[in-house]
């Protein structure tokens, strides 16, 4: 039934292979409840991130970092002026929460993207070149993989003092590529043996051509799948770091908010302050995870209708 | 037929291929595997040459060595009297323009992420033939010649939207688009239905008649080789057992192994083919120590004592008919 509909959808669109592939993937994706929930949540967070620009425009006191309500000097509960209340020095929690969504996306997506690019490049190199390069890169990956990322970042933060948010992103990316590169290497190894690579060789294709035209298009979907999982871990690491007091003091992230709650002793006194960032962290990681699982289904070759004939 | 009249387009001389086992860290090193032993063949311009053998006989290895997918251990390969053994770089690329291969499994030999047009025109862009519009034109032509018409309807299709027969046609189109001199077809129909196979055979025949492409057809089926090939070589465990015209190999096989293959062909009552050679031993004969004689010795009913010790060379029985057996 569902297949019927997507058949008709794709009819006449064969000229646009990207679109066809997308529609085909969407046909599978939308059958997954997990994926739909994840997508809805994600859209919600994206809207939050977009809305984060609005409050400071209404009134400078809604600036998440520097805006202080002139009449409030301690944490207060929800009111008409501050829908989610204020923090210990009278800053608006809702605008902080919205800004936090923006930071979470920024940190998560950029760290994940960097680690994916790095992991894919290294994994493909190792898998395709083999021999010494493979051994060298994979042992390097092993070494980095066994290092606890959070601990290393904590040590670096202790050594270099406060870390800039982009430094944190970079460190997360540098420590999270090995998992990706292992997967990509495995995929490359299996692709390398496939007859279509040999066919390309017989046609006279160079190594560069084989890597970029034949192997990369086949590993990229997998890399993007992993990106969603990497986003999750990057957000968690950043939150943990901020909560422990090693975050970027110039950025309002959810982890930072939690840290302020903790440091000012409002942990059990101000649920309106503690719960929103906590719930947001859980939900955004959950939504990326669910999205990843659903995409897993889309990309799983066993679920793809490979042997369809017209 | 075609034999001895034209020049050899491909000649392989004393080619051997040994797969060396990697040294094991613990335990005994495994034995090296000899895939081909001193194989010599000549393929003449314009013919379809059949290479028949069972699985593991090394028939595919011959094809892979010729196109350079594997490194040769010893021996030499000539294309148009030019030595093409172990080519590298530019020379290899130039060679690949002339020699192409059709692979066994059309479900594996097409990149699932590339459309038919991408796949078929790729060799053209690799060898910088024409501009993009010309390439499209050429792809159009070649797709039409392999019976995928209208070609426009297939240009933007992806392999998973094609049937096995259509995929193999695309693979043939890819091999043919550069207008090569020599094409190796490695069991192109083993993954396809019988009726589709017949269509593929006819395409191969058409390629010869319209584009004058010399072909080597690798198969395990004598029946297919007989239908398609001018000359047939029978290979067993990496050694050529018998070479002759298709007619000779089928009607007058002299090597006990070829005879056993003929015996194994299904025959219909009343087709007149009732002769059984009975050269295949039901139970394999034990060989003492290192096997050093004729590879067929353990299964041969007419073997002599010397067959266990010596390898028979190819001898000419009559014009163009060679057999590697002491007994004939």
XYZ file of C-alpha atoms in Angstrom:
638
model
C 0.000 0.000 0.000
C 2.625 2.447 1.102
C 4.808 1.201 -1.689
C 2.118 1.872 -4.225
C 1.900 5.486 -3.201
C 5.582 6.086 -3.349
C 5.719 4.471 -6.757
C 3.291 6.998 -8.081
C 5.168 9.739 -6.307
C 8.399 8.870 -8.010
C 6.884 8.487 -11.425
C 8.210 11.015 -13.879
C 10.904 12.112 -11.475
C 13.541 9.719 -12.672
C 15.446 12.637 -14.106
C 16.071 13.884 -10.610
C 17.856 10.976 -8.957
C 18.469 12.861 -5.708
C 14.794 13.604 -5.341
C 13.814 10.037 -6.173
C 16.214 8.666 -3.601
C 14.925 11.149 -1.054
C 11.304 10.225 -1.663
C 12.141 6.568 -1.508
C 13.924 7.076 1.805
C 11.047 9.181 3.079
C 8.656 6.371 2.212
C 10.505 4.096 4.588
C 11.218 6.780 7.157
C 7.628 7.798 7.643
C 6.651 4.275 8.553
C 8.866 4.495 11.585
C 7.160 5.870 14.694
C 10.509 6.532 16.360
C 11.613 8.603 13.425
C 8.442 10.658 13.375
C 8.621 11.422 17.102
C 12.296 12.304 16.752
C 11.620 14.553 13.809
C 8.776 16.392 15.560
C 10.915 16.954 18.652
C 13.787 18.127 16.520
C 11.629 20.586 14.638
C 10.433 21.876 18.008
C 13.995 22.456 19.155
C 14.900 24.053 15.871
C 11.998 26.477 16.323
C 13.233 27.185 19.828
C 16.684 27.945 18.474
C 15.205 30.265 15.872
C 13.023 31.981 18.458
C 16.038 32.668 20.631
C 16.648 35.832 18.623
C 13.269 37.290 19.534
C 13.359 38.012 23.319
C 16.400 40.343 23.274
C 14.639 42.358 20.592
C 11.585 42.854 22.788
C 13.492 44.194 25.746
C 17.228 44.241 26.554
C 16.448 42.650 29.889
C 15.611 39.458 28.022
C 19.169 39.124 26.817
C 20.051 35.650 28.063
C 23.557 36.571 29.223
C 23.596 40.207 30.205
C 19.929 41.193 30.536
C 18.879 41.611 34.130
C 15.411 42.494 35.237
C 15.837 45.863 36.990
C 13.431 45.028 39.807
C 14.394 41.423 40.483
C 17.601 40.528 42.329
C 17.024 36.918 43.248
C 15.505 33.859 41.610
C 11.763 34.091 41.194
C 9.175 31.679 39.888
C 7.129 32.026 36.682
C 5.372 35.339 36.235
C 3.824 37.354 33.410
C 7.049 39.118 32.589
C 9.144 35.958 32.972
C 7.163 32.904 31.838
C 9.644 30.469 33.319
C 10.913 32.726 36.107
C 14.318 34.279 36.589
C 17.666 33.053 37.766
C 19.665 34.209 40.795
C 20.445 37.619 39.376
C 17.172 38.237 37.603
C 17.882 36.950 34.115
C 15.002 35.466 32.163
C 15.070 31.646 32.171
C 12.959 31.241 29.035
C 15.300 33.334 26.925
C 18.237 31.400 28.364
C 16.505 28.178 27.465
C 15.946 29.347 23.898
C 19.557 30.491 23.576
C 20.589 27.109 24.977
C 18.779 25.355 22.130
C 20.787 27.396 19.649
C 24.038 26.530 21.398
C 23.108 22.854 21.598
C 22.496 22.731 17.847
C 25.634 24.647 17.147
C 27.828 22.476 19.357
C 26.163 19.203 18.436
C 25.993 19.640 14.703
C 29.382 21.269 14.195
C 31.256 18.826 16.453
C 29.466 15.907 14.830
C 30.098 17.234 11.353
C 33.792 17.703 12.004
C 34.216 14.288 13.546
C 32.313 12.719 10.662
C 34.460 14.438 8.053
C 37.610 13.431 9.890
C 36.388 9.899 10.575
C 35.222 9.336 7.008
C 38.443 10.625 5.483
C 40.607 8.565 7.819
C 38.421 5.480 7.554
C 38.408 5.580 3.755
C 42.142 6.142 3.605
C 42.819 3.254 5.960
C 40.422 0.924 4.227
C 41.460 1.761 0.706
C 45.205 1.949 1.157
C 45.485 -0.957 3.553
C 48.819 -2.313 4.726
C 50.906 0.083 6.793
C 48.537 3.028 6.546
C 45.651 0.896 7.738
C 47.558 -0.456 10.710
C 48.898 2.958 11.665
C 45.593 4.810 11.443
C 43.606 2.112 13.158
C 46.031 1.820 16.074
C 45.828 5.592 16.405
C 42.052 5.281 16.405
C 42.239 2.590 19.090
C 44.414 4.800 21.248
C 42.055 7.730 21.016
C 39.004 5.554 21.380
C 40.051 4.212 24.781
C 40.658 7.704 26.151
C 37.646 8.972 28.084
C 36.756 12.147 26.221
C 35.259 13.979 29.175
C 38.283 13.345 31.346
C 40.685 14.551 28.691
C 38.671 17.716 28.116
C 38.576 18.311 31.884
C 42.349 17.998 32.085
C 42.797 20.327 29.132
C 40.395 22.805 30.704
C 42.313 22.617 33.963
C 45.597 23.204 32.165
C 44.527 25.973 29.800
C 41.923 27.631 31.956
C 38.492 28.455 30.560
C 37.913 26.991 27.140
C 36.186 28.818 24.337
C 33.049 27.066 23.043
C 34.686 26.466 19.662
C 37.727 24.942 21.325
C 35.395 22.566 23.105
C 33.700 21.702 19.806
C 37.068 21.061 18.218
C 38.243 18.846 21.061
C 35.027 16.824 20.973
C 35.449 16.363 17.214
C 39.066 15.319 17.603
C 38.157 12.699 20.152
C 35.026 11.303 18.566
C 36.204 10.331 15.078
C 37.634 6.859 15.782
C 34.259 5.141 16.072
C 33.176 6.613 12.739
C 36.431 5.766 11.034
C 36.208 2.118 12.113
C 32.770 1.765 10.590
C 33.756 3.607 7.412
C 36.928 1.561 7.107
C 34.924 -1.658 7.372
C 32.513 -0.453 4.732
C 35.370 0.629 2.472
C 37.069 -2.734 2.835
C 33.946 -4.550 1.759
C 33.272 -2.093 -1.079
C 36.834 -2.394 -2.323
C 36.255 -6.071 -3.078
C 32.998 -5.525 -4.898
C 33.015 -6.229 -8.630
C 31.859 -2.732 -9.540
C 35.142 -1.381 -8.231
C 36.977 -3.918 -10.387
C 34.811 -2.910 -13.314
C 35.851 0.701 -12.762
C 39.487 -0.380 -12.621
C 39.154 -2.268 -15.866
C 37.594 0.832 -17.393
C 40.808 2.622 -16.431
C 39.629 4.609 -13.408
C 42.317 6.146 -11.220
C 42.458 5.667 -7.459
C 41.148 9.181 -6.911
C 38.207 8.465 -9.168
C 37.465 5.162 -7.494
C 37.571 6.731 -4.056
C 35.465 9.782 -4.854
C 33.074 8.420 -7.448
C 32.587 4.857 -6.353
C 33.434 4.415 -2.710
C 32.456 7.750 -1.208
C 28.859 7.828 -2.472
C 28.426 4.406 -0.944
C 29.808 5.297 2.490
C 28.315 8.780 2.836
C 24.836 7.606 3.849
C 26.412 5.599 6.617
C 28.509 8.586 7.662
C 25.437 10.785 7.875
C 23.668 8.159 9.905
C 26.533 8.255 12.352
C 26.392 11.987 12.446
C 23.069 11.869 14.276
C 24.573 9.655 16.967
C 27.612 11.898 17.207
C 25.409 14.937 17.695
C 23.932 13.240 20.741
C 27.277 12.515 22.301
C 28.653 15.977 21.556
C 25.691 17.656 23.234
C 26.042 15.448 26.291
C 29.762 16.071 26.578
C 29.322 19.823 26.286
C 26.531 19.794 28.871
C 28.542 17.707 31.281
C 31.529 19.964 30.850
C 29.481 23.088 31.434
C 27.747 21.574 34.436
C 31.104 20.733 35.980
C 32.119 24.363 35.550
C 34.489 24.022 32.634
C 32.210 25.404 29.965
C 32.594 28.618 28.047
C 31.554 31.335 30.540
C 30.484 33.585 27.697
C 27.892 31.169 26.329
C 24.496 30.267 27.695
C 24.115 26.554 27.270
C 21.753 24.215 29.068
C 24.687 22.672 30.900
C 25.676 26.171 31.979
C 22.177 26.823 33.292
C 22.305 23.641 35.310
C 25.630 24.720 36.692
C 24.210 28.058 37.800
C 21.331 26.236 39.496
C 23.785 24.035 41.298
C 26.320 26.678 42.212
C 23.781 29.097 43.652
C 22.193 26.372 45.744
C 18.811 26.324 43.981
C 18.987 22.626 43.129
C 16.007 21.659 45.286
C 14.452 25.064 45.675
C 13.742 26.148 42.119
C 12.252 23.365 39.977
C 11.142 25.987 37.404
C 14.838 26.687 36.861
C 16.268 23.186 37.174
C 13.770 21.181 35.124
C 13.586 23.003 31.763
C 17.280 22.684 30.821
C 17.417 19.129 32.204
C 14.403 18.030 30.206
C 15.665 19.808 27.098
C 19.025 18.033 27.221
C 17.317 14.662 27.578
C 14.811 15.333 24.830
C 17.225 16.733 22.259
C 19.626 13.813 22.650
C 16.697 11.430 22.532
C 15.330 13.042 19.370
C 18.666 12.821 17.554
C 18.991 9.233 18.673
C 15.527 8.336 17.463
C 16.171 10.068 14.168
C 19.359 8.049 13.830
C 17.555 4.804 14.498
C 14.926 5.596 11.901
C 17.571 6.517 9.366
C 19.284 3.262 10.184
C 16.158 1.574 8.927
C 16.143 3.651 5.766
C 19.761 2.834 5.011
C 19.703 -0.813 6.002
C 20.171 -2.666 2.716
C 17.999 -5.496 3.941
C 15.072 -3.124 4.185
C 15.778 -1.568 0.850
C 13.920 -3.086 -2.023
C 16.972 -3.849 -4.070
C 15.572 -6.532 -6.305
C 12.589 -4.631 -7.469
C 12.104 -5.028 -11.174
C 9.967 -3.072 -13.495
C 36.685 -21.775 -39.194
C 38.705 -18.782 -38.064
C 41.747 -20.601 -36.858
C 45.190 -19.801 -38.141
C 43.920 -17.408 -40.708
C 44.168 -14.120 -38.845
C 46.753 -12.783 -36.493
C 46.610 -13.548 -32.835
C 45.114 -10.527 -31.093
C 45.832 -11.918 -27.655
C 48.538 -14.389 -26.975
C 49.436 -15.696 -23.571
C 52.659 -17.613 -23.188
C 53.511 -19.961 -20.340
C 51.448 -17.992 -17.887
C 51.438 -19.210 -14.319
C 49.681 -17.797 -11.328
C 50.533 -18.847 -7.808
C 48.650 -17.541 -4.806
C 51.210 -17.399 -2.087
C 49.926 -18.055 1.358
C 50.756 -15.479 3.965
C 53.189 -16.654 6.574
C 51.269 -17.602 9.660
C 52.494 -16.265 12.973
C 51.729 -19.524 14.724
C 51.585 -22.964 13.245
C 52.531 -24.235 9.862
C 52.540 -22.074 6.791
C 49.790 -23.074 4.402
C 50.723 -24.364 0.974
C 50.878 -22.052 -1.988
C 48.013 -22.516 -4.390
C 48.856 -22.920 -8.052
C 45.903 -21.444 -9.929
C 47.457 -21.647 -13.394
C 50.414 -23.691 -14.574
C 52.175 -22.820 -17.808
C 49.080 -21.861 -19.744
C 49.552 -20.821 -23.359
C 46.708 -19.702 -25.582
C 46.272 -17.773 -28.773
C 43.133 -15.880 -29.601
C 42.703 -14.789 -33.192
C 41.169 -11.600 -34.445
C 37.419 -11.718 -34.829
C 36.769 -15.007 -33.141
C 34.875 -15.897 -30.011
C 37.136 -18.062 -27.964
C 35.599 -20.259 -25.304
C 37.389 -21.120 -22.095
C 35.611 -23.993 -20.449
C 36.323 -25.413 -17.040
C 34.755 -26.296 -13.750
C 34.769 -23.947 -10.782
C 38.243 -23.583 -9.370
C 39.861 -24.573 -12.640
C 41.433 -21.145 -13.071
C 39.348 -20.022 -16.023
C 38.365 -16.759 -14.383
C 41.968 -16.211 -13.327
C 43.017 -16.274 -16.977
C 40.583 -13.447 -17.699
C 41.616 -11.438 -14.667
C 45.286 -11.798 -15.561
C 44.688 -10.583 -19.098
C 42.863 -7.427 -17.994
C 45.433 -6.863 -15.280
C 43.193 -7.242 -12.257
C 45.732 -9.653 -10.904
C 49.452 -9.820 -11.117
C 50.989 -12.494 -13.197
C 53.483 -14.809 -11.448
C 55.392 -15.833 -14.535
C 54.865 -15.821 -18.276
C 53.890 -13.161 -20.747
C 50.807 -11.704 -22.363
C 50.802 -10.086 -25.801
C 48.225 -7.834 -27.372
C 48.765 -7.380 -31.096
C 52.292 -8.770 -30.755
C 53.061 -6.194 -28.105
C 54.071 -7.341 -24.662
C 51.500 -6.092 -22.206
C 52.646 -7.988 -19.123
C 52.654 -5.904 -15.949
C 51.822 -2.566 -17.563
C 51.662 0.500 -15.375
C 50.449 4.086 -15.557
C 49.738 5.546 -18.958
C 50.505 2.377 -20.883
C 48.050 0.471 -18.717
C 45.369 3.074 -19.285
C 45.911 2.906 -23.035
C 45.739 -0.884 -22.856
C 42.463 -0.727 -20.947
C 40.907 1.204 -23.744
C 41.425 -1.825 -25.961
C 40.647 -4.654 -23.570
C 37.468 -4.767 -21.536
C 35.692 -7.244 -19.328
C 32.105 -8.225 -18.602
C 31.702 -9.565 -15.100
C 29.865 -12.553 -13.843
C 27.366 -11.047 -11.449
C 25.406 -8.084 -12.794
C 23.978 -7.526 -9.327
C 27.464 -6.774 -8.052
C 29.210 -5.254 -11.010
C 27.133 -2.071 -11.179
C 27.559 0.680 -8.639
C 24.185 1.000 -6.876
C 24.696 4.742 -6.429
C 25.219 5.536 -10.092
C 22.647 5.770 -12.830
C 22.828 3.829 -16.069
C 24.068 6.889 -17.948
C 26.778 7.498 -15.335
C 27.909 3.893 -15.523
C 27.929 3.614 -19.294
C 29.568 6.958 -19.963
C 32.163 6.615 -17.221
C 34.771 4.858 -19.413
C 34.359 7.712 -21.909
C 35.035 10.376 -19.335
C 37.961 8.398 -17.907
C 39.585 8.264 -21.317
C 38.480 11.815 -22.164
C 36.501 10.781 -25.204
C 34.345 13.557 -26.548
C 32.348 16.158 -24.672
C 29.488 15.483 -22.365
C 26.914 15.743 -25.149
C 28.941 13.396 -27.366
C 29.235 10.954 -24.512
C 25.509 10.949 -24.064
C 25.134 10.294 -27.760
C 27.592 7.410 -27.607
C 25.944 5.957 -24.522
C 22.633 6.218 -26.335
C 24.019 4.294 -29.285
C 25.605 1.529 -27.285
C 22.570 1.073 -25.030
C 20.458 0.704 -28.122
C 22.826 -1.889 -29.534
C 22.532 -4.031 -26.400
C 18.763 -3.923 -26.719
C 17.875 -1.395 -24.043
C 15.491 0.806 -25.904
C 14.485 3.465 -25.823
C 17.798 4.312 -24.164
C 16.453 7.599 -22.768
C 14.124 5.623 -20.563
C 17.095 3.911 -18.953
C 19.513 6.842 -18.658
C 18.462 7.935 -15.205
C 17.541 4.573 -13.785
C 19.491 3.062 -10.949
C 20.566 -0.573 -10.906
C 18.008 -1.565 -8.291
C 15.274 -0.621 -10.719
C 16.620 -2.983 -13.398
C 16.164 -6.700 -13.889
C 19.123 -9.053 -13.988
C 19.088 -9.217 -17.771
C 18.882 -5.444 -18.063
C 21.745 -5.036 -15.635
C 23.926 -7.380 -17.634
C 23.059 -5.435 -20.779
C 24.197 -2.279 -19.045
C 27.416 -4.047 -18.053
C 27.940 -5.122 -21.669
C 27.248 -1.564 -22.816
C 29.868 -0.281 -20.383
C 32.410 -2.738 -21.771
C 31.526 -1.906 -25.361
C 31.281 1.866 -25.171
C 35.013 2.409 -25.727
C 34.859 0.240 -28.811
C 37.495 -2.180 -27.542
C 39.329 -4.712 -29.637
C 38.983 -7.522 -27.171
C 36.339 -8.277 -24.562
C 36.423 -10.938 -21.914
C 33.019 -12.199 -20.856
C 33.395 -13.968 -17.539
C 30.396 -16.268 -17.170
C 28.056 -13.411 -18.037
C 24.971 -15.563 -17.781
C 25.588 -17.696 -14.737
C 23.318 -15.489 -12.608
C 20.548 -15.245 -15.186
C 17.611 -17.348 -16.311
C 18.039 -19.592 -19.322
C 15.844 -17.501 -21.624
C 17.672 -14.314 -20.631
C 20.984 -16.100 -21.161
C 20.047 -16.806 -24.751
C 19.386 -13.103 -25.283
C 22.751 -12.211 -23.787
C 24.465 -14.752 -26.063
C 22.818 -13.168 -29.034
C 23.999 -9.747 -27.960
C 27.547 -11.083 -27.750
C 27.214 -12.550 -31.239
C 25.837 -9.263 -32.493
C 28.781 -7.423 -30.969
C 31.079 -9.582 -33.004
C 29.169 -9.178 -36.242
C 28.580 -5.423 -36.001
C 31.608 -4.163 -34.054
C 34.066 -6.945 -34.952
C 35.051 -7.406 -31.336
C 37.148 -10.426 -30.525
C 35.822 -12.100 -27.422
C 36.876 -14.594 -24.848
C 33.911 -16.328 -23.341
C 34.553 -17.953 -19.987
C 32.037 -20.559 -18.963
C 31.533 -23.828 -17.166
C 29.028 -24.985 -19.731
C 30.195 -26.772 -22.851
C 26.742 -26.328 -24.309
C 26.980 -22.533 -24.067
C 30.508 -22.587 -25.457
C 29.378 -24.697 -28.366
C 26.589 -22.305 -29.197
C 28.794 -19.241 -29.080
C 32.394 -20.083 -29.725
C 34.561 -20.698 -32.770
C 37.268 -22.337 -30.759
C 37.216 -23.838 -27.300
C 39.930 -24.486 -24.753
C 39.202 -26.868 -21.921
C 41.014 -26.093 -18.716
C 41.305 -28.263 -15.636
C 43.043 -27.386 -12.388
C 45.021 -24.615 -13.980
C 46.193 -26.520 -17.040
C 44.915 -26.535 -20.582
C 43.699 -30.017 -21.458
C 42.476 -29.605 -24.980
C 42.149 -26.852 -27.555
C 40.256 -27.093 -30.804
C 37.448 -25.720 -32.886
C 34.041 -25.861 -31.246
C 32.949 -28.580 -33.614
C 36.002 -30.733 -32.921
C 35.730 -30.418 -29.153
C 32.095 -31.451 -29.158
C 32.143 -34.115 -31.907
C 35.580 -35.495 -31.484
C 36.928 -34.842 -28.001
C 40.183 -36.674 -27.396
C 41.133 -35.765 -23.872
C 39.507 -37.994 -21.220
C 38.472 -34.912 -19.252
C 36.755 -33.315 -22.226
C 35.100 -36.643 -22.891
C 33.890 -36.713 -19.305
C 32.451 -33.213 -19.773
C 30.620 -34.347 -22.900
C 29.289 -37.319 -20.970
C 27.991 -34.957 -18.360
C 25.947 -32.920 -20.844
C 22.257 -33.695 -20.558
C 21.087 -35.603 -23.622
C 17.659 -36.102 -25.008
C 16.422 -39.423 -26.258
C 16.545 -39.726 -29.991
C 18.940 -36.828 -30.428
C 21.475 -39.294 -31.741
C 24.020 -38.486 -29.094
C 24.157 -41.682 -27.137
C 27.859 -42.261 -27.119
C 29.299 -42.408 -23.634
C 33.029 -42.175 -23.181
C 33.048 -43.266 -19.553
C 36.366 -41.675 -18.730
C 35.461 -40.389 -15.283
C 36.345 -42.491 -12.270
C 33.536 -42.702 -9.772
C 35.962 -42.697 -6.883
C 39.073 -40.598 -6.973
C 42.354 -42.396 -7.090
C 44.749 -41.776 -4.224
C 47.952 -40.028 -5.167
C 51.026 -40.835 -3.142
C 52.945 -37.800 -2.007
C 53.098 -34.533 -3.887
C 50.877 -34.578 -6.993
C 53.248 -34.024 -9.901
C 51.617 -35.684 -12.854
C 48.583 -34.978 -14.987
C 46.000 -33.037 -12.978
C 43.254 -35.326 -14.251
C 45.128 -38.470 -13.215
C 43.150 -39.044 -9.979
C 39.852 -39.159 -11.858
C 40.920 -40.678 -15.151
C 39.892 -44.230 -16.170
C 42.470 -44.563 -18.912
C 45.468 -43.322 -16.955
C 48.811 -45.059 -17.195
C 51.634 -45.219 -14.736
C 53.501 -42.299 -16.241
C 50.445 -40.070 -15.861
C 51.129 -40.001 -12.148
C 54.710 -38.823 -12.574
C 54.767 -36.609 -15.651
C 52.738 -33.690 -16.856
C 51.661 -34.233 -20.451
C 52.259 -31.227 -22.704
C 49.892 -30.021 -25.398
C 50.466 -31.991 -28.601
C 48.988 -31.235 -31.949
C 46.799 -34.062 -33.215
C 45.630 -32.374 -36.358
C 45.566 -28.803 -37.640
C 44.333 -26.650 -34.749
C 43.492 -29.499 -32.390
C 45.761 -29.821 -29.360
C 45.486 -32.345 -26.543
C 47.484 -32.747 -23.361
C 47.297 -36.462 -22.810
C 49.785 -39.323 -23.268
C 47.073 -41.682 -24.336
C 45.989 -40.182 -27.612
